[in-house]
Coordinates of C-alpha atoms in Angstrom, one line a residue:
M1 CA -59.8 -24.4 -31.6
N2 CA -59.5 -20.5 -31.6
L3 CA -56.4 -18.6 -32.6
K4 CA -55.5 -17.6 -29.1
R5 CA -55.5 -21.3 -28.0
I6 CA -53.3 -22.2 -31.0
L7 CA -50.8 -19.5 -30.2
F8 CA -50.7 -20.6 -26.5
L9 CA -49.9 -24.2 -27.5
L10 CA -47.2 -23.0 -30.0
A11 CA -45.6 -20.9 -27.3
A12 CA -45.5 -23.9 -25.0
V13 CA -44.2 -26.4 -27.5
L14 CA -41.6 -24.4 -29.5
P15 CA -39.2 -23.8 -26.6
L16 CA -39.2 -27.6 -25.9
Q17 CA -38.4 -28.3 -29.5
L18 CA -35.6 -25.7 -29.6
S19 CA -34.1 -27.0 -26.3
A20 CA -33.8 -30.5 -27.8
K21 CA -31.4 -29.2 -30.5
V22 CA -27.8 -30.0 -29.8
T23 CA -25.8 -27.1 -28.4
L24 CA -22.1 -26.2 -28.7
P25 CA -19.9 -24.0 -26.5
A26 CA -19.6 -20.3 -27.6
I27 CA -16.1 -21.0 -28.8
F28 CA -17.3 -23.2 -31.6
T29 CA -18.7 -21.0 -34.4
D30 CA -18.5 -20.3 -38.0
N31 CA -15.0 -18.9 -39.1
M32 CA -13.2 -20.9 -36.4
V33 CA -9.7 -22.3 -36.8
L34 CA -8.9 -25.8 -35.6
Q35 CA -5.4 -27.0 -34.8
Q36 CA -3.8 -28.8 -37.7
Q37 CA -2.7 -32.5 -37.6
S38 CA -4.2 -33.1 -34.2
A39 CA -6.9 -35.1 -32.4
V40 CA -9.2 -32.1 -31.8
K41 CA -11.9 -32.3 -29.2
I42 CA -15.4 -31.1 -30.1
W43 CA -18.0 -31.2 -27.4
G44 CA -21.4 -29.9 -26.4
R45 CA -24.8 -30.8 -24.9
A46 CA -27.8 -32.7 -26.0
K47 CA -30.8 -34.5 -24.6
P48 CA -29.5 -37.2 -22.2
G49 CA -29.1 -40.5 -24.1
K50 CA -29.3 -38.8 -27.5
A51 CA -27.0 -40.0 -30.2
V52 CA -24.8 -37.2 -31.6
K53 CA -22.9 -37.4 -34.9
V54 CA -20.1 -35.0 -36.0
T55 CA -19.1 -35.0 -39.7
T56 CA -16.0 -33.2 -41.0
S57 CA -16.0 -32.2 -44.6
W58 CA -12.2 -32.4 -45.1
D59 CA -12.3 -36.2 -44.9
G60 CA -16.0 -37.0 -45.0
K61 CA -15.7 -38.9 -41.7
T62 CA -18.5 -39.1 -39.1
Y63 CA -17.8 -39.5 -35.4
A64 CA -20.4 -40.7 -33.0
A65 CA -21.1 -40.0 -29.3
T66 CA -24.0 -40.5 -26.9
A67 CA -25.0 -37.7 -24.5
A68 CA -24.5 -38.7 -20.9
A69 CA -27.1 -38.4 -18.2
T70 CA -25.9 -34.8 -17.7
G71 CA -26.4 -34.1 -21.4
D72 CA -22.6 -33.8 -22.1
W73 CA -21.0 -35.4 -25.1
E74 CA -17.6 -35.2 -26.8
V75 CA -15.7 -36.6 -29.8
R76 CA -12.2 -36.2 -31.0
V77 CA -11.8 -35.6 -34.7
S78 CA -8.6 -35.9 -36.8
T79 CA -7.5 -32.7 -38.5
P80 CA -5.4 -32.7 -41.7
V81 CA -2.5 -30.3 -42.6
A82 CA -3.5 -26.7 -42.8
G83 CA -6.2 -25.7 -45.3
G84 CA -9.8 -24.9 -45.8
P85 CA -12.4 -23.6 -45.8
Y86 CA -14.4 -26.6 -44.5
T87 CA -17.6 -27.4 -42.6
V88 CA -18.2 -29.2 -39.4
T89 CA -21.7 -30.6 -39.0
V90 CA -23.0 -31.6 -35.6
S91 CA -26.4 -33.4 -35.4
D92 CA -28.6 -35.2 -32.9
G93 CA -31.2 -35.4 -35.7
K94 CA -31.3 -31.6 -36.1
P95 CA -28.0 -30.6 -37.7
V96 CA -25.9 -27.6 -36.7
E97 CA -23.5 -26.7 -39.4
L98 CA -20.3 -24.7 -38.7
K99 CA -19.2 -23.0 -41.9
N100 CA -16.0 -21.4 -43.2
V101 CA -13.8 -23.5 -40.8
L102 CA -10.1 -23.4 -41.4
I103 CA -7.3 -25.8 -40.3
G104 CA -4.1 -24.1 -39.1
E105 CA -2.2 -22.9 -36.0
V106 CA -4.2 -21.7 -33.0
W107 CA -2.5 -19.4 -30.4
L108 CA -3.8 -18.2 -27.1
C109 CA -3.0 -14.5 -26.3
S110 CA -3.2 -13.6 -22.6
G111 CA -1.8 -11.3 -19.9
Q112 CA -2.6 -7.7 -18.8
S113 CA -3.0 -4.3 -20.4
N114 CA 0.0 -4.7 -22.8
M115 CA -1.8 -7.6 -24.3
E116 CA -5.2 -6.1 -24.0
M117 CA -4.3 -2.8 -25.8
R118 CA -6.3 -2.9 -29.0
V119 CA -5.1 -2.3 -32.5
A120 CA -7.2 0.9 -32.4
D121 CA -5.3 2.2 -29.4
R122 CA -2.6 4.4 -30.9
V123 CA -0.9 1.8 -33.0
L124 CA 1.6 3.2 -35.4
N125 CA 0.3 3.5 -39.0
Y126 CA -3.1 2.5 -37.8
E127 CA -4.9 3.7 -41.0
Q128 CA -2.5 1.6 -43.2
E129 CA -3.0 -1.4 -40.9
M130 CA -6.8 -1.0 -41.3
K131 CA -6.5 -1.0 -45.0
E132 CA -4.2 -4.0 -45.2
A133 CA -6.2 -6.2 -42.7
D134 CA -8.7 -7.2 -45.3
A135 CA -5.9 -9.1 -47.1
Y136 CA -5.5 -11.4 -44.1
G137 CA -8.8 -13.2 -44.1
N138 CA -7.1 -16.5 -43.2
I139 CA -6.3 -15.0 -39.8
R140 CA -9.3 -15.5 -37.5
L141 CA -10.0 -13.8 -34.2
L142 CA -11.8 -15.0 -31.0
H143 CA -12.2 -12.5 -28.2
I144 CA -13.0 -13.9 -24.7
D145 CA -15.1 -11.4 -22.7
N146 CA -13.8 -10.1 -19.3
T147 CA -15.5 -12.2 -16.7
T148 CA -14.7 -13.6 -13.3
S149 CA -15.7 -16.6 -11.2
P150 CA -14.7 -18.1 -7.9
V151 CA -15.3 -21.6 -9.4
P152 CA -14.2 -23.1 -12.7
L153 CA -16.6 -22.5 -15.5
D154 CA -17.3 -24.8 -18.5
E155 CA -18.6 -22.0 -20.8
A156 CA -16.7 -18.9 -21.9
S157 CA -18.4 -15.6 -22.6
V158 CA -17.3 -14.4 -26.0
R159 CA -17.5 -11.0 -27.8
H160 CA -18.9 -10.4 -31.3
G161 CA -20.8 -13.7 -31.5
G162 CA -17.6 -15.8 -31.7
W163 CA -14.8 -16.2 -34.3
Q164 CA -14.3 -13.3 -36.7
V165 CA -12.6 -13.1 -40.1
C166 CA -9.7 -10.7 -40.0
S167 CA -10.7 -7.3 -41.4
G168 CA -10.0 -3.6 -40.9
E169 CA -13.2 -3.4 -38.8
N170 CA -12.6 -6.5 -36.8
I171 CA -9.0 -5.9 -35.8
A172 CA -9.9 -2.5 -34.2
D173 CA -11.1 -4.2 -30.9
F174 CA -8.5 -6.9 -30.9
S175 CA -5.2 -7.2 -29.1
A176 CA -2.5 -5.3 -31.0
T177 CA 0.2 -7.7 -29.7
G178 CA -1.9 -10.7 -30.6
Y179 CA -2.7 -9.4 -34.1
F180 CA 0.8 -8.5 -35.1
F181 CA 2.1 -11.8 -33.7
G182 CA -0.5 -13.6 -35.8
K183 CA 0.3 -11.5 -38.9
E184 CA 4.0 -12.4 -38.6
L185 CA 3.2 -16.0 -38.3
Y186 CA 0.9 -15.9 -41.3
K187 CA 3.6 -14.1 -43.4
N188 CA 6.2 -16.7 -42.5
L189 CA 4.0 -19.9 -42.5
G190 CA 1.4 -19.0 -45.1
I191 CA -1.2 -21.0 -43.3
P192 CA -4.4 -20.1 -41.4
I193 CA -3.9 -18.6 -38.0
G194 CA -6.4 -18.6 -35.2
L195 CA -5.9 -16.1 -32.3
I196 CA -7.8 -16.3 -29.0
E197 CA -7.6 -13.2 -26.9
S198 CA -8.1 -13.8 -23.2
C199 CA -6.6 -11.0 -21.2
W200 CA -7.4 -8.2 -18.7
G201 CA -5.4 -5.0 -17.9
G202 CA -3.8 -4.6 -14.5
T203 CA -4.3 -8.3 -13.4
Y204 CA -2.1 -10.5 -11.3
A205 CA -0.6 -13.8 -12.5
E206 CA -2.3 -15.6 -9.6
S207 CA -5.7 -14.6 -11.0
W208 CA -4.8 -16.6 -14.1
T209 CA -3.7 -19.7 -12.1
S210 CA -5.9 -22.6 -10.9
A211 CA -6.7 -23.3 -7.2
E212 CA -4.9 -26.6 -7.3
A213 CA -1.7 -25.1 -8.6
L214 CA -1.7 -22.0 -6.3
S215 CA -2.2 -24.3 -3.3
E216 CA 1.3 -25.5 -3.9
M217 CA 2.7 -22.1 -2.8
P218 CA 2.2 -21.4 1.0
Y219 CA 1.6 -17.7 0.4
F220 CA -1.5 -18.4 -1.6
R221 CA -3.0 -21.3 0.4
P222 CA -5.1 -19.1 2.8
R223 CA -6.2 -17.0 -0.2
V224 CA -7.4 -20.0 -2.1
E225 CA -9.3 -21.2 1.0
K226 CA -10.9 -17.7 1.2
V227 CA -12.0 -18.0 -2.4
K228 CA -13.9 -21.1 -1.5
Q229 CA -16.1 -19.1 0.8
I230 CA -17.2 -16.6 -1.9
P231 CA -20.7 -17.2 -3.4
E232 CA -20.8 -18.5 -7.0
S233 CA -23.5 -16.2 -8.3
R234 CA -22.7 -12.7 -9.4
E235 CA -25.8 -11.3 -7.7
A236 CA -24.8 -12.9 -4.3
R237 CA -21.3 -11.6 -4.6
N238 CA -22.5 -8.1 -5.4
K239 CA -24.9 -8.2 -2.3
M240 CA -22.0 -9.4 -0.1
F241 CA -19.9 -6.5 -1.3
H242 CA -22.6 -3.9 -0.5
D243 CA -23.2 -5.4 2.9
D244 CA -19.4 -5.4 3.6
M245 CA -19.2 -1.8 2.4
D246 CA -21.9 -0.6 4.8
E247 CA -19.9 -2.2 7.6
W248 CA -16.6 -0.7 6.3
R249 CA -18.1 2.8 6.1
L250 CA -19.1 2.6 9.8
R251 CA -15.6 1.5 10.8
M252 CA -14.0 4.2 8.7
M253 CA -16.1 6.9 10.4
Q254 CA -14.6 5.8 13.6
A255 CA -11.0 5.6 12.3
D256 CA -10.9 8.6 10.0
K257 CA -10.4 12.0 11.8
A258 CA -12.5 13.7 9.1
F259 CA -15.7 12.4 10.7
E260 CA -17.5 13.5 13.8
D261 CA -20.6 11.9 15.0
G262 CA -21.0 10.2 11.5
R263 CA -20.6 13.6 9.7
A264 CA -17.8 14.2 7.2
V265 CA -16.9 17.5 8.7
W266 CA -13.8 17.9 6.5
A267 CA -16.2 18.0 3.6
E268 CA -18.5 20.7 4.9
S269 CA -18.4 24.3 3.5
S270 CA -18.2 25.7 7.1
F271 CA -15.1 23.7 7.9
D272 CA -11.9 25.8 8.4
D273 CA -9.2 24.4 6.2
S274 CA -6.8 27.4 6.6
S275 CA -4.2 25.1 8.2
W276 CA -4.2 22.6 5.3
G277 CA -1.5 22.4 2.7
E278 CA -2.0 23.2 -1.0
I279 CA -1.7 20.8 -3.9
A280 CA -2.1 21.1 -7.7
V281 CA -5.0 19.3 -9.3
P282 CA -4.6 17.5 -11.6
G283 CA -1.3 16.0 -10.4
F284 CA 0.0 13.0 -8.5
V285 CA 0.6 13.8 -4.9
Q286 CA 3.9 11.8 -4.8
D287 CA 5.3 14.4 -7.3
Q288 CA 4.4 17.2 -4.9
G289 CA 6.3 16.5 -1.8
L290 CA 4.5 13.3 -0.6
D291 CA 6.8 10.7 -2.1
G292 CA 6.0 7.3 -0.7
F293 CA 2.5 8.2 0.5
S294 CA -0.2 5.5 0.6
G295 CA -3.4 5.9 2.4
F296 CA -6.3 8.3 2.7
M297 CA -6.1 12.0 1.9
W298 CA -8.8 14.7 1.7
V299 CA -8.6 17.4 -0.9
R300 CA -11.2 20.2 -1.2
R301 CA -11.9 23.2 -3.3
D302 CA -14.4 26.1 -2.8
V303 CA -16.4 27.2 -5.8
E304 CA -18.9 30.1 -6.2
I305 CA -22.3 28.9 -7.5
P306 CA -24.0 31.5 -9.8
A307 CA -27.4 32.6 -8.7
G308 CA -28.9 31.2 -12.0
W309 CA -27.7 27.7 -11.1
A310 CA -29.5 27.5 -7.8
G311 CA -31.9 24.6 -7.6
K312 CA -30.5 23.0 -10.8
E313 CA -28.9 19.6 -11.1
L314 CA -25.2 19.9 -11.8
T315 CA -22.5 17.5 -13.1
L316 CA -19.2 17.1 -11.4
T317 CA -16.3 15.6 -13.4
L318 CA -13.0 14.8 -11.8
A319 CA -11.1 13.2 -14.7
A320 CA -9.5 10.1 -13.1
I321 CA -8.4 9.3 -9.5
D322 CA -5.8 6.8 -8.3
D323 CA -7.1 4.6 -6.9
N324 CA -10.5 5.1 -5.3
D325 CA -12.6 8.1 -4.2
F326 CA -15.5 9.2 -2.0
T327 CA -16.7 12.5 -3.3
Y328 CA -18.8 15.1 -1.4
F329 CA -20.6 18.3 -2.3
N330 CA -21.3 20.6 0.7
G331 CA -20.7 17.7 3.1
V332 CA -23.0 15.2 1.3
E333 CA -21.5 12.2 -0.5
V334 CA -22.4 12.3 -4.2
G335 CA -20.3 9.5 -5.6
H336 CA -17.9 6.7 -5.0
T337 CA -15.7 4.9 -7.6
E338 CA -13.1 2.2 -7.5
G339 CA -10.3 1.9 -10.0
C340 CA -7.7 4.4 -11.2
M341 CA -8.7 4.2 -14.9
A342 CA -12.4 5.1 -14.4
F343 CA -13.6 8.5 -15.4
R344 CA -15.4 10.3 -12.5
N345 CA -18.7 11.8 -13.4
Y346 CA -21.2 12.5 -10.6
K347 CA -24.6 14.2 -10.5
I348 CA -25.2 16.8 -7.9
P349 CA -28.9 16.8 -6.9
A350 CA -30.7 20.0 -7.4
S351 CA -31.7 20.1 -3.7
L352 CA -28.0 20.6 -2.8
V353 CA -27.3 23.4 -5.2
K354 CA -27.6 26.9 -3.7
A355 CA -26.2 30.2 -4.9
G356 CA -22.9 31.3 -3.3
K357 CA -20.0 29.3 -1.8
A358 CA -20.0 25.6 -2.2
T359 CA -17.3 23.0 -1.4
V360 CA -16.2 20.0 -3.4
A361 CA -14.3 17.5 -1.2
V362 CA -12.8 14.2 -2.2
R363 CA -11.4 11.5 0.1
V364 CA -8.7 9.9 -2.1
M365 CA -7.6 6.3 -1.3
D366 CA -4.2 5.5 -2.7
T367 CA -3.1 1.9 -2.3
G368 CA 0.4 2.3 -3.6
G369 CA 2.5 3.9 -6.3
K370 CA 1.2 7.1 -7.7
G371 CA -2.0 8.7 -6.3
G372 CA -4.3 11.7 -6.5
I373 CA -6.6 13.3 -9.1
F374 CA -5.0 13.2 -12.5
G375 CA -5.8 13.5 -16.2
D376 CA -7.0 16.3 -18.4
A377 CA -7.5 19.6 -16.6
N378 CA -10.5 20.4 -18.8
S379 CA -12.2 17.3 -17.4
I380 CA -12.1 18.7 -13.9
A381 CA -15.2 20.9 -13.6
L382 CA -18.6 21.6 -12.3
A383 CA -21.2 22.1 -15.0
K384 CA -24.8 23.0 -15.5
S385 CA -24.6 22.2 -19.2
D386 CA -22.0 21.6 -21.9
S387 CA -21.6 25.4 -22.4
E388 CA -21.8 26.5 -18.7
K389 CA -18.9 25.2 -16.7
L390 CA -16.9 26.2 -13.7
P391 CA -13.3 24.9 -14.0
L392 CA -11.9 23.3 -10.9
A393 CA -8.4 22.6 -12.0
G394 CA -5.7 24.5 -10.0
Q395 CA -4.7 24.7 -6.4
W396 CA -6.7 22.6 -3.9
K397 CA -6.4 22.3 -0.1
Y398 CA -5.3 18.9 1.2
K399 CA -4.7 17.0 4.4
V400 CA -3.7 13.4 5.0
S401 CA -6.1 11.6 7.4
M402 CA -4.5 8.2 7.8
G403 CA -1.9 5.9 6.4
L404 CA -3.0 2.7 4.6
G405 CA -1.9 0.5 7.4
D406 CA -4.0 2.5 9.9
A407 CA -7.3 1.9 8.1
P408 CA -9.6 -1.1 8.1
D409 CA -9.2 -3.1 4.9
M410 CA -11.6 -1.9 2.2
P411 CA -13.9 -4.7 0.9
V412 CA -13.4 -5.9 -2.7
N413 CA -16.4 -6.4 -5.0
T414 CA -15.8 -10.0 -6.1
A415 CA -18.6 -9.6 -8.6
T416 CA -16.4 -7.3 -10.7
E417 CA -12.9 -7.4 -9.3
P418 CA -10.5 -9.5 -11.4
N419 CA -7.6 -9.5 -9.0
Y420 CA -8.6 -12.4 -6.9
P421 CA -6.6 -15.7 -7.0
T422 CA -8.0 -18.1 -9.6
F423 CA -10.8 -15.8 -10.7
L424 CA -9.6 -15.3 -14.3
F425 CA -8.4 -18.9 -14.7
N426 CA -11.9 -20.1 -13.7
A427 CA -13.8 -17.8 -16.1
M428 CA -11.4 -17.1 -19.0
I429 CA -9.0 -20.0 -19.2
N430 CA -10.8 -23.1 -17.9
P431 CA -13.5 -23.0 -20.6
L432 CA -10.8 -23.1 -23.2
V433 CA -8.6 -26.0 -22.0
D434 CA -10.1 -28.6 -24.2
Y435 CA -9.7 -26.5 -27.3
A436 CA -6.5 -27.6 -29.1
I437 CA -3.9 -24.8 -29.4
R438 CA -0.4 -24.7 -30.8
G439 CA 0.9 -22.4 -28.0
A440 CA 0.4 -19.3 -25.9
I441 CA 1.9 -15.8 -25.8
W442 CA 2.0 -13.9 -22.5
Y443 CA 2.5 -10.2 -21.8
Q444 CA 2.2 -9.5 -18.1
G445 CA 4.3 -8.8 -15.0
E446 CA 3.9 -5.2 -14.0
A447 CA 0.9 -6.0 -11.7
N448 CA 3.2 -8.4 -9.8
V449 CA 6.2 -6.1 -9.6
A450 CA 5.8 -5.5 -5.8
R451 CA 6.3 -9.3 -5.4
A452 CA 8.9 -9.8 -8.1
A453 CA 10.9 -12.5 -6.3
Q454 CA 7.7 -14.5 -5.8
Y455 CA 7.0 -14.1 -9.5
R456 CA 10.0 -16.2 -10.3
D457 CA 8.1 -19.2 -8.8
L458 CA 4.6 -18.1 -9.7
L459 CA 5.0 -17.7 -13.4
P460 CA 6.6 -21.1 -14.0
L461 CA 3.9 -22.6 -11.8
M462 CA 1.1 -20.9 -13.9
I463 CA 2.7 -22.1 -17.1
H464 CA 3.0 -25.7 -15.8
D465 CA -0.6 -25.4 -14.6
W466 CA -1.9 -24.5 -18.0
R467 CA 0.0 -27.3 -19.7
Q468 CA -1.3 -29.8 -17.2
H469 CA -4.9 -28.8 -17.9
W470 CA -4.3 -28.9 -21.7
G471 CA -2.5 -32.2 -21.3
Y472 CA 0.6 -31.4 -23.3
A473 CA 3.6 -29.1 -23.2
F474 CA 2.9 -26.4 -25.7
P475 CA 5.3 -23.5 -26.4
F476 CA 4.8 -20.5 -24.1
Y477 CA 6.3 -17.2 -25.2
I478 CA 6.8 -14.4 -22.7
V479 CA 7.3 -10.6 -22.7
H480 CA 8.0 -9.7 -19.1
P481 CA 7.8 -5.9 -18.5
T482 CA 9.2 -5.9 -14.9
C483 CA 12.6 -6.6 -16.3
T484 CA 12.7 -3.5 -18.7
G485 CA 13.6 0.1 -18.3
R486 CA 13.1 1.5 -14.8
R487 CA 11.6 -1.7 -13.4
T488 CA 14.7 -3.8 -12.8
S489 CA 13.4 -6.1 -10.1
C490 CA 15.0 -9.2 -11.4
R491 CA 18.2 -7.6 -12.7
G492 CA 18.2 -9.9 -15.6
T493 CA 19.0 -13.0 -13.5
C494 CA 15.6 -14.7 -13.9
G495 CA 15.8 -15.0 -17.6
E496 CA 17.7 -18.3 -17.8
R497 CA 15.6 -19.8 -15.0
W498 CA 12.4 -18.9 -16.9
R499 CA 13.8 -20.3 -20.2
A500 CA 14.5 -23.5 -18.5
S501 CA 11.2 -23.7 -16.7
T502 CA 9.0 -22.6 -19.6
S503 CA 10.5 -24.4 -22.6
P504 CA 8.6 -27.5 -23.6
S505 CA 10.6 -30.7 -23.2
S506 CA 9.2 -32.2 -26.4
A507 CA 11.5 -32.4 -29.3
G508 CA 11.2 -29.6 -31.9
A509 CA 9.1 -27.3 -29.7
S510 CA 9.9 -23.6 -29.8
R511 CA 11.7 -22.1 -26.8
S512 CA 10.2 -19.4 -24.7
W513 CA 11.9 -16.0 -24.7
H514 CA 12.4 -13.4 -22.0
G515 CA 12.1 -9.7 -22.8
H516 CA 14.7 -7.5 -21.2

């Protein structure tokens, strides 16, 4: 048998051998923390009908299971008081050993940007915290990746390969709120602490709630039904969005006065904007005489292109825009971005670049609150290279084309958009519900401030929903930003109601708290 034939057979056989090996969800890795003094569930997949054994080094016990026809198996192991390190060995004949496993208290850290803000993001005494972090090796970190799904997922996507040992390097990308909470717990309890970060900035509470629970609120029932019509695969969802966007653009051309016969005439250099108002860029339009504006506005600025730039590809940077933009150069669309935190960076094709007057025009879509082009003035420019730039900050012309209520609803890309009911519960909470935890901490609320009264019912519903899925009433600690400072939606009256609705009924459980 020749070498090529041997290699071919090996290539065919090895994947079959590897696929027969027992597999574990991504949340079971070296360095993990298991909840102390609990019946902890461990699960995975193996060949259907295969016998699976799980051996725990803290007591030397072996637990047995048989993989079902689907390949799924599970066992529940008894954990001792806090301690370690230990090993957990899972085998269907080919062992998988999880090393450096600790037993302690496991906490889930969730919410929006206040929870997502990393230790590396302007934390006071950051350098000192980095130096000290290596001393807290019994704190372990698991970071769930930002993912969405219209249906509940069994498998979570995790960052950094799974559980990490606390260190100066590893805390940099971790939730600052979560880390300092865990650090205080460790200082007071002196036992291993496991922290699971599962959060996403700017997200609604309904995104973190299951379909079954949301259906109890009449407001969300039609939205939950709509979610059922969304394709499961990311590729299909992305295609659906682009198809919807094509249709939306055609409808907008009919509704927006800026268009004539399909041309964005307000973006063309020849258009007479002498009757338009002036507005400072960068700067929010609501701070410049347009308080309460929500809708579509066009802003434009003429710029003189040097002769030496003609026929060269240019880069247009517009810092950030709240919320979405469609950007044009000499009447031709060169970029479109959704999301107020995204940096706008668009390439201008060389074929569009001619010496002399050129016009940069931006159709800004503001969906509420502040709106406009904002950020660093130095990041608003047209450039041929890093050293050759034309600043664009200053006075721009502007004109409102329509209010938000007069425009057709803009499609949402459900392949990337987290603010859809159930999307984050399905992808970032459901895969965790069988992993035993001591409790959860929650830092969210600002995204729901426009529906603050509704939040009084939604938040307790979500908390009950999580507890129902885990099967026990764990403590749930809350910081609620809508009740602080300038955001006084609930006037402090909801605190007692939340305390009553969120405190576990089991004896000895910690009470939730409400941050005013």
